[in-house]
């Protein structure tokens, strides 16, 4: 090993607190010869009170705060830009990580009550879906669980400053959550912890492009979290042309995993379908989809395609969307069209692509 490749000495690196689960945080604090309840207090300061500095943790002894400040860090996310859509309902936050990676988080309000954070699980994405801006940029790295949790924490702080509360979280930002499975699952555990952020499991959605082994694994987690599957096509030929991962796990395998998930959990699954004019918005495609899903405990969500620079497809028009909805519903499958959000700030599904230049261009 050359000198340049020597691993950094972990003893010298400050501990990034959001990377620790409850048990790990307790271990750290007990290791400092502090009583267990100090770890409980620290956890509450981090995730219930959501303070952003050690100085404000006034129930902790001065010496413990000093040690925390010397040996640990509260944040790794540096906010470098925020954009607010003209409808006033969607905001996008661009964060820089210490290694220079850029990630995005979107905050949306629905129905005047729901406040939803759409968080990223990876910098970039390895799945290469042709119409997705994140797929077009390629894969940089997995986010650590702290880097994922901290996005939600940041959104919760912004809302609480306005007297509001973060009610929902969707793991639907940049990246494929099931390609970063453990960190995504640990994130869900922290988000739902009742002594912390306390977000109801049913208010969390994980969206996957269809990593079949992970769907089987997820079925065993005994969670009430919602699962969404990005389908987009009802034949292998069409799906492979849009989603390269379909070569590895074609529709038969995917549907078998989804059936097993529903049988195990009893939960309804959402299928997402980015509707592309002339591509997958025809009556024929709607019938294929109906035939594929008939009898399954599911729901179909159509998302009119959002524009991205690397793909020249257009969104389906309202007439075709309506026709599609009616045909799918004639198979007894509920089907809705998702409201497009934040398109003017490139915060819509599949538009997240962390490039400052691109953002400045779009302003
Ligand atoms: N990687 C996960 C979650 C992030 S993508 C997944 O693929 O499911 C979130 C959703 O946005 C997915 O359903 C994805 O297919 C969809 N999407 C990607 N690009 C899009 C675009 N340009 N227009 C509309 N939806 C898009
Ligand atoms: Fe990755 Fe999802 Fe985009 Fe596909 S749609 S490239 S899986 S983020």
Short mmCIF file of C-alpha atoms and ligand atoms in Angstrom, two decimals:
data_model
loop_
_atom_site.label_atom_id
_atom_site.label_comp_id
_atom_site.label_asym_id
_atom_site.label_seq_id
_atom_site.Cartn_x
_atom_site.Cartn_y
_atom_site.Cartn_z
CA UNK A 1 0.00 0.00 0.00
CA UNK A 2 1.44 3.40 -0.90
CA UNK A 3 1.53 6.08 1.73
CA UNK A 4 -1.20 7.98 -0.08
CA UNK A 5 -3.57 5.06 0.27
CA UNK A 6 -3.21 4.65 4.02
CA UNK A 7 -6.62 4.70 5.67
CA UNK A 8 -7.34 7.79 7.74
CA UNK A 9 -7.05 7.20 11.45
CA UNK A 10 -10.64 6.97 12.72
CA UNK A 11 -9.49 8.11 16.17
CA UNK A 12 -8.76 11.52 14.71
CA UNK A 13 -11.95 11.86 12.71
CA UNK A 14 -14.78 13.52 14.59
CA UNK A 15 -17.80 11.25 14.97
CA UNK A 16 -20.66 12.35 12.72
CA UNK A 17 -23.53 12.02 15.21
CA UNK A 18 -26.36 11.53 12.66
CA UNK A 19 -24.58 8.34 11.52
CA UNK A 20 -25.26 6.76 14.91
CA UNK A 21 -28.42 4.86 15.71
CA UNK A 22 -29.82 5.01 19.25
CA UNK A 23 -27.77 2.03 20.43
CA UNK A 24 -24.54 3.34 18.93
CA UNK A 25 -25.09 6.76 20.46
CA UNK A 26 -25.65 5.11 23.84
CA UNK A 27 -22.45 3.09 23.45
CA UNK A 28 -20.50 6.27 22.67
CA UNK A 29 -21.82 8.13 25.70
CA UNK A 30 -21.40 5.19 28.08
CA UNK A 31 -17.82 4.95 26.78
CA UNK A 32 -17.33 8.50 28.04
CA UNK A 33 -18.34 7.31 31.54
CA UNK A 34 -21.56 9.25 31.37
CA UNK A 35 -24.78 7.70 32.70
CA UNK A 36 -27.20 6.16 30.19
CA UNK A 37 -29.80 8.92 30.60
CA UNK A 38 -27.30 11.40 29.12
CA UNK A 39 -27.49 9.46 25.86
CA UNK A 40 -31.28 9.67 26.01
CA UNK A 41 -31.06 13.43 26.54
CA UNK A 42 -28.60 13.84 23.67
CA UNK A 43 -30.85 11.80 21.35
CA UNK A 44 -33.78 14.07 22.24
CA UNK A 45 -31.74 17.20 21.62
CA UNK A 46 -30.79 15.85 18.21
CA UNK A 47 -34.08 14.44 16.93
CA UNK A 48 -36.88 15.80 19.11
CA UNK A 49 -35.70 19.36 19.76
CA UNK A 50 -33.59 19.29 16.57
CA UNK A 51 -31.06 21.82 17.81
CA UNK A 52 -28.18 22.66 15.51
CA UNK A 53 -25.51 23.50 18.09
CA UNK A 54 -24.11 21.89 21.23
CA UNK A 55 -24.39 25.20 23.11
CA UNK A 56 -28.16 24.92 23.13
CA UNK A 57 -28.16 21.48 24.80
CA UNK A 58 -28.44 23.13 28.22
CA UNK A 59 -29.51 20.01 30.14
CA UNK A 60 -26.15 18.41 29.38
CA UNK A 61 -23.21 19.21 31.66
CA UNK A 62 -20.79 21.80 30.34
CA UNK A 63 -17.93 19.26 30.17
CA UNK A 64 -19.97 16.84 28.11
CA UNK A 65 -20.93 19.61 25.68
CA UNK A 66 -17.27 20.56 25.36
CA UNK A 67 -16.32 16.97 24.64
CA UNK A 68 -19.13 16.68 22.08
CA UNK A 69 -17.90 19.83 20.37
CA UNK A 70 -14.32 18.55 20.34
CA UNK A 71 -14.93 14.98 19.21
CA UNK A 72 -18.16 14.94 17.26
CA UNK A 73 -19.97 16.92 14.56
CA UNK A 74 -23.68 17.60 14.19
CA UNK A 75 -23.77 18.25 10.49
CA UNK A 76 -22.15 17.29 7.22
CA UNK A 77 -24.64 19.02 4.96
CA UNK A 78 -23.72 22.50 3.84
CA UNK A 79 -26.67 24.32 2.30
CA UNK A 80 -25.37 25.94 -0.87
CA UNK A 81 -28.55 26.93 -2.64
CA UNK A 82 -32.31 27.00 -2.19
CA UNK A 83 -34.95 27.58 -4.80
CA UNK A 84 -38.66 28.21 -4.31
CA UNK A 85 -41.18 27.39 -7.02
CA UNK A 86 -43.57 30.04 -8.27
CA UNK A 87 -46.58 28.11 -6.88
CA UNK A 88 -45.09 28.64 -3.40
CA UNK A 89 -45.64 24.99 -2.55
CA UNK A 90 -42.31 23.42 -3.47
CA UNK A 91 -38.76 24.26 -2.44
CA UNK A 92 -35.53 22.61 -3.43
CA UNK A 93 -32.38 22.61 -1.28
CA UNK A 94 -28.95 21.84 -2.64
CA UNK A 95 -26.44 20.50 -0.12
CA UNK A 96 -22.71 20.05 -0.45
CA UNK A 97 -21.05 17.16 1.35
CA UNK A 98 -17.47 17.33 2.69
CA UNK A 99 -16.11 15.38 -0.29
CA UNK A 100 -17.70 17.88 -2.68
CA UNK A 101 -20.68 15.73 -3.71
CA UNK A 102 -23.90 17.67 -4.24
CA UNK A 103 -27.29 16.29 -3.27
CA UNK A 104 -30.79 17.68 -3.36
CA UNK A 105 -33.78 17.58 -1.05
CA UNK A 106 -37.26 18.78 -1.95
CA UNK A 107 -39.91 20.06 0.43
CA UNK A 108 -43.53 20.06 -0.72
CA UNK A 109 -46.80 21.05 0.86
CA UNK A 110 -50.04 19.31 -0.03
CA UNK A 111 -53.65 20.06 0.92
CA UNK A 112 -52.50 22.71 3.34
CA UNK A 113 -51.69 20.01 5.92
CA UNK A 114 -49.18 17.50 4.62
CA UNK A 115 -45.55 18.59 4.61
CA UNK A 116 -43.47 16.13 2.66
CA UNK A 117 -39.69 15.90 2.33
CA UNK A 118 -38.35 14.06 -0.69
CA UNK A 119 -34.88 12.88 0.32
CA UNK A 120 -31.92 11.51 -1.64
CA UNK A 121 -30.24 8.19 -0.80
CA UNK A 122 -27.27 8.35 -3.18
CA UNK A 123 -25.15 10.96 -4.95
CA UNK A 124 -26.15 10.08 -8.52
CA UNK A 125 -27.60 6.71 -9.44
CA UNK A 126 -26.25 3.57 -11.06
CA UNK A 127 -29.54 2.43 -12.61
CA UNK A 128 -29.39 4.54 -15.76
CA UNK A 129 -33.13 4.98 -16.42
CA UNK A 130 -33.09 6.91 -19.68
CA UNK A 131 -35.58 9.65 -18.74
CA UNK A 132 -34.19 10.45 -15.29
CA UNK A 133 -31.73 13.30 -14.72
CA UNK A 134 -30.11 11.46 -11.79
CA UNK A 135 -29.67 8.36 -13.94
CA UNK A 136 -28.18 10.51 -16.68
CA UNK A 137 -25.44 11.79 -14.33
CA UNK A 138 -24.29 8.30 -13.28
CA UNK A 139 -23.35 6.99 -9.85
CA UNK A 140 -21.00 8.81 -7.47
CA UNK A 141 -21.52 7.12 -4.09
CA UNK A 142 -23.94 5.92 -1.47
CA UNK A 143 -24.98 8.39 1.18
CA UNK A 144 -24.36 7.34 4.77
CA UNK A 145 -27.46 6.95 6.89
CA UNK A 146 -26.66 10.19 8.70
CA UNK A 147 -26.46 12.05 5.40
CA UNK A 148 -29.92 10.75 4.50
CA UNK A 149 -31.45 11.42 7.95
CA UNK A 150 -29.94 14.90 8.11
CA UNK A 151 -31.88 15.96 5.00
CA UNK A 152 -35.16 15.19 6.79
CA UNK A 153 -33.89 16.86 9.96
CA UNK A 154 -33.05 19.99 8.02
CA UNK A 155 -36.53 20.10 6.46
CA UNK A 156 -38.12 19.57 9.89
CA UNK A 157 -36.16 22.54 11.26
CA UNK A 158 -37.25 24.79 8.41
CA UNK A 159 -40.89 23.84 8.98
CA UNK A 160 -40.76 24.18 12.75
CA UNK A 161 -39.34 27.69 12.41
CA UNK A 162 -42.70 28.47 10.74
CA UNK A 163 -44.74 26.61 13.35
CA UNK A 164 -45.26 23.63 11.07
CA UNK A 165 -44.28 19.99 11.29
CA UNK A 166 -42.71 17.52 8.89
CA UNK A 167 -45.47 14.94 8.41
CA UNK A 168 -44.29 12.77 5.51
CA UNK A 169 -41.01 11.58 4.03
CA UNK A 170 -40.51 9.92 0.67
CA UNK A 171 -37.24 8.21 -0.26
CA UNK A 172 -37.68 9.31 -3.85
CA UNK A 173 -34.97 11.89 -4.39
CA UNK A 174 -31.65 11.16 -6.08
CA UNK A 175 -30.62 7.53 -6.09
CA UNK A 176 -32.04 4.07 -5.64
CA UNK A 177 -32.83 3.40 -1.96
CA UNK A 178 -32.61 -0.40 -2.34
CA UNK A 179 -29.13 -0.06 -3.86
CA UNK A 180 -28.18 1.49 -0.51
CA UNK A 181 -30.38 -0.84 1.49
CA UNK A 182 -28.95 -0.83 5.03
CA UNK A 183 -28.54 2.95 5.16
CA UNK A 184 -32.07 3.48 3.83
CA UNK A 185 -33.49 1.08 6.41
CA UNK A 186 -31.52 2.68 9.24
CA UNK A 187 -32.85 6.04 8.08
CA UNK A 188 -36.42 4.76 8.36
CA UNK A 189 -35.68 3.54 11.90
CA UNK A 190 -34.48 7.00 12.95
CA UNK A 191 -37.30 8.86 11.18
CA UNK A 192 -39.95 6.77 12.90
CA UNK A 193 -38.40 6.74 16.39
CA UNK A 194 -41.10 8.00 18.73
CA UNK A 195 -38.70 9.91 20.93
CA UNK A 196 -37.24 11.71 17.93
CA UNK A 197 -38.68 12.83 14.63
CA UNK A 198 -41.69 10.57 15.27
CA UNK A 199 -42.93 10.31 11.69
CA UNK A 200 -45.60 7.63 11.36
CA UNK A 201 -44.45 4.60 9.36
CA UNK A 202 -47.49 4.95 7.12
CA UNK A 203 -46.30 8.45 6.25
CA UNK A 204 -43.06 7.17 4.77
CA UNK A 205 -42.73 5.87 1.20
CA UNK A 206 -39.80 4.02 -0.33
CA UNK A 207 -39.66 3.95 -4.11
CA UNK A 208 -37.61 1.37 -5.99
CA UNK A 209 -36.85 0.75 -9.62
CA UNK A 210 -37.36 -2.95 -8.86
CA UNK A 211 -34.33 -4.56 -7.21
CA UNK A 212 -35.94 -7.95 -6.73
CA UNK A 213 -33.85 -9.47 -3.90
CA UNK A 214 -34.28 -6.26 -1.88
CA UNK A 215 -38.06 -6.41 -2.30
CA UNK A 216 -38.08 -9.90 -0.73
CA UNK A 217 -35.84 -8.65 2.06
CA UNK A 218 -38.01 -5.58 2.64
CA UNK A 219 -41.08 -7.81 3.01
CA UNK A 220 -39.43 -9.37 6.09
CA UNK A 221 -38.77 -6.08 7.90
CA UNK A 222 -42.21 -5.91 9.52
CA UNK A 223 -42.61 -2.26 8.66
CA UNK A 224 -45.78 -0.35 7.85
CA UNK A 225 -43.88 1.84 5.40
CA UNK A 226 -45.36 2.26 1.91
CA UNK A 227 -43.64 0.65 -1.05
CA UNK A 228 -43.73 2.14 -4.55
CA UNK A 229 -42.42 0.31 -7.61
CA UNK A 230 -41.34 2.24 -10.69
CA UNK A 231 -42.91 0.23 -13.50
CA UNK A 232 -43.32 2.56 -16.52
CA UNK A 233 -43.95 -0.25 -19.00
CA UNK A 234 -45.97 -3.46 -19.11
CA UNK A 235 -43.86 -5.47 -21.57
CA UNK A 236 -40.22 -6.48 -21.12
CA UNK A 237 -39.17 -5.02 -24.44
CA UNK A 238 -40.53 -1.57 -23.63
CA UNK A 239 -39.40 -1.63 -19.99
CA UNK A 240 -35.87 -2.67 -20.88
CA UNK A 241 -35.62 0.21 -23.34
CA UNK A 242 -36.48 2.69 -20.56
CA UNK A 243 -35.04 0.94 -17.47
CA UNK A 244 -31.87 -1.07 -18.14
CA UNK A 245 -32.29 -2.91 -14.80
CA UNK A 246 -35.22 -4.77 -16.38
CA UNK A 247 -32.69 -6.97 -18.20
CA UNK A 248 -31.47 -8.26 -14.86
CA UNK A 249 -34.90 -8.58 -13.25
CA UNK A 250 -37.61 -8.77 -15.91
CA UNK A 251 -41.31 -8.22 -15.26
CA UNK A 252 -42.05 -11.83 -14.28
CA UNK A 253 -39.45 -11.78 -11.53
CA UNK A 254 -40.49 -8.31 -10.40
CA UNK A 255 -44.18 -9.20 -10.22
CA UNK A 256 -43.39 -12.42 -8.34
CA UNK A 257 -41.47 -10.37 -5.74
CA UNK A 258 -44.31 -7.86 -5.45
CA UNK A 259 -46.85 -10.66 -5.00
CA UNK A 260 -44.69 -12.19 -2.27
CA UNK A 261 -44.41 -8.76 -0.60
CA UNK A 262 -48.19 -8.27 -0.63
CA UNK A 263 -48.82 -11.83 0.61
CA UNK A 264 -46.36 -11.32 3.48
CA UNK A 265 -47.34 -7.79 4.51
CA UNK A 266 -50.95 -7.44 3.37
CA UNK A 267 -49.98 -3.97 2.20
CA UNK A 268 -51.09 -2.27 -0.98
CA UNK A 269 -48.31 -1.43 -3.42
CA UNK A 270 -48.13 1.64 -5.65
CA UNK A 271 -46.88 1.31 -9.22
CA UNK A 272 -45.40 4.46 -10.70
CA UNK A 273 -45.70 5.18 -14.38
CA UNK A 274 -44.00 8.21 -15.97
CA UNK A 275 -46.36 8.90 -18.88
CA UNK A 276 -44.46 9.69 -22.06
CA UNK A 277 -46.33 10.92 -25.13
CA UNK A 278 -46.50 8.26 -27.85
CA UNK A 279 -44.32 5.91 -25.81
CA UNK A 280 -46.32 4.41 -22.95
CA UNK A 281 -49.56 6.44 -22.92
CA UNK A 282 -51.57 4.49 -25.49
CA UNK A 283 -54.79 2.52 -25.00
CA UNK A 284 -52.88 -0.64 -25.92
CA UNK A 285 -50.33 -0.04 -23.15
CA UNK A 286 -53.11 0.69 -20.66
CA UNK A 287 -54.73 -2.67 -21.49
CA UNK A 288 -51.38 -4.48 -21.15
CA UNK A 289 -50.94 -2.84 -17.75
CA UNK A 290 -54.47 -3.78 -16.68
CA UNK A 291 -53.85 -7.40 -17.70
CA UNK A 292 -50.52 -7.47 -15.91
CA UNK A 293 -51.85 -6.14 -12.59
CA UNK A 294 -55.44 -7.39 -12.50
CA UNK A 295 -56.29 -8.91 -9.11
CA UNK A 296 -53.22 -7.42 -7.40
CA UNK A 297 -53.66 -5.31 -4.24
CA UNK A 298 -52.25 -2.17 -5.84
CA UNK A 299 -52.68 1.34 -7.12
CA UNK A 300 -51.23 2.99 -10.23
CA UNK A 301 -49.82 6.50 -10.10
CA UNK A 302 -49.26 8.26 -13.42
CA UNK A 303 -46.61 11.00 -13.48
CA UNK A 304 -46.64 13.05 -16.68
CA UNK A 305 -42.99 12.93 -17.78
CA UNK A 306 -40.89 15.80 -16.45
CA UNK A 307 -38.41 17.23 -18.92
CA UNK A 308 -34.71 16.37 -18.55
CA UNK A 309 -31.83 17.44 -20.76
CA UNK A 310 -30.72 13.93 -21.69
CA UNK A 311 -34.06 12.63 -22.98
CA UNK A 312 -36.30 14.22 -25.54
CA UNK A 313 -39.62 12.51 -24.69
CA UNK A 314 -42.64 14.71 -23.96
CA UNK A 315 -45.25 14.37 -21.22
CA UNK A 316 -48.51 12.64 -22.12
CA UNK A 317 -51.37 15.08 -22.75
CA UNK A 318 -54.42 15.26 -20.43
CA UNK A 319 -56.67 13.50 -22.95
CA UNK A 320 -54.38 10.47 -23.16
CA UNK A 321 -53.87 10.47 -19.40
CA UNK A 322 -57.65 10.36 -18.86
CA UNK A 323 -58.10 7.58 -21.35
CA UNK A 324 -55.29 5.64 -19.68
CA UNK A 325 -56.83 6.11 -16.22
CA UNK A 326 -60.24 4.90 -17.44
CA UNK A 327 -58.85 1.78 -19.07
CA UNK A 328 -56.71 0.80 -16.08
CA UNK A 329 -59.65 1.39 -13.71
CA UNK A 330 -61.85 -0.85 -15.88
CA UNK A 331 -59.63 -3.71 -14.63
CA UNK A 332 -60.56 -2.79 -11.06
CA UNK A 333 -57.22 -1.09 -10.42
CA UNK A 334 -57.33 2.41 -8.85
CA UNK A 335 -55.34 4.82 -10.99
CA UNK A 336 -54.53 8.49 -10.35
CA UNK A 337 -52.49 11.22 -11.98
CA UNK A 338 -49.88 12.80 -9.73
CA UNK A 339 -49.88 16.57 -9.56
CA UNK A 340 -46.66 17.86 -11.11
CA UNK A 341 -44.71 19.94 -8.66
CA UNK A 342 -41.83 22.39 -8.77
CA UNK A 343 -41.15 21.95 -12.49
CA UNK A 344 -39.94 25.56 -12.77
CA UNK A 345 -37.15 24.84 -10.28
CA UNK A 346 -36.37 21.36 -11.65
CA UNK A 347 -37.63 19.76 -8.46
CA UNK A 348 -40.05 17.36 -10.15
CA UNK A 349 -39.62 13.58 -10.15
CA UNK A 350 -36.54 12.60 -12.09
CA UNK A 351 -35.34 16.18 -12.47
CA UNK A 352 -32.99 16.25 -9.50
CA UNK A 353 -29.49 16.67 -10.75
CA UNK A 354 -26.99 18.35 -8.55
CA UNK A 355 -25.11 20.77 -10.73
CA UNK A 356 -24.87 24.35 -9.63
CA UNK A 357 -24.32 25.52 -13.19
CA UNK A 358 -27.51 23.79 -14.30
CA UNK A 359 -29.46 25.33 -11.46
CA UNK A 360 -28.20 28.81 -12.14
CA UNK A 361 -29.12 28.29 -15.77
CA UNK A 362 -32.66 27.35 -14.76
CA UNK A 363 -33.26 30.37 -12.54
N1 LIG B 1 -34.77 5.32 -7.65
C1 LIG B 1 -36.09 5.23 -7.18
C2 LIG B 1 -36.57 6.49 -6.48
C3 LIG B 1 -36.16 7.80 -7.07
S1 LIG B 1 -36.89 8.24 -8.59
C4 LIG B 1 -37.02 4.84 -8.30
O1 LIG B 1 -36.61 4.89 -9.45
O2 LIG B 1 -38.14 4.45 -8.00
C5 LIG B 1 -38.56 8.69 -8.12
C6 LIG B 1 -39.60 8.46 -9.21
O3 LIG B 1 -39.45 9.43 -10.27
C7 LIG B 1 -39.51 7.10 -9.89
O4 LIG B 1 -40.78 6.55 -10.03
C8 LIG B 1 -38.93 7.45 -11.23
O5 LIG B 1 -39.21 6.48 -12.19
C9 LIG B 1 -39.60 8.77 -11.51
N2 LIG B 1 -38.98 9.54 -12.57
C10 LIG B 1 -37.68 9.54 -12.92
N3 LIG B 1 -37.48 10.41 -13.93
C11 LIG B 1 -38.67 10.96 -14.22
C12 LIG B 1 -39.10 11.97 -15.14
N4 LIG B 1 -38.24 12.57 -15.96
N5 LIG B 1 -40.40 12.30 -15.15
C13 LIG B 1 -41.27 11.73 -14.29
N6 LIG B 1 -40.92 10.79 -13.38
C14 LIG B 1 -39.64 10.41 -13.35
FE1 LIG B 2 -32.10 5.93 -10.40
FE2 LIG B 2 -34.71 6.06 -9.86
FE3 LIG B 2 -33.56 7.77 -11.59
FE4 LIG B 2 -33.85 5.21 -12.26
S1 LIG B 2 -35.49 6.69 -11.86
S2 LIG B 2 -32.01 6.42 -12.56
S3 LIG B 2 -33.51 4.21 -10.31
S4 LIG B 2 -33.16 7.64 -9.41
#
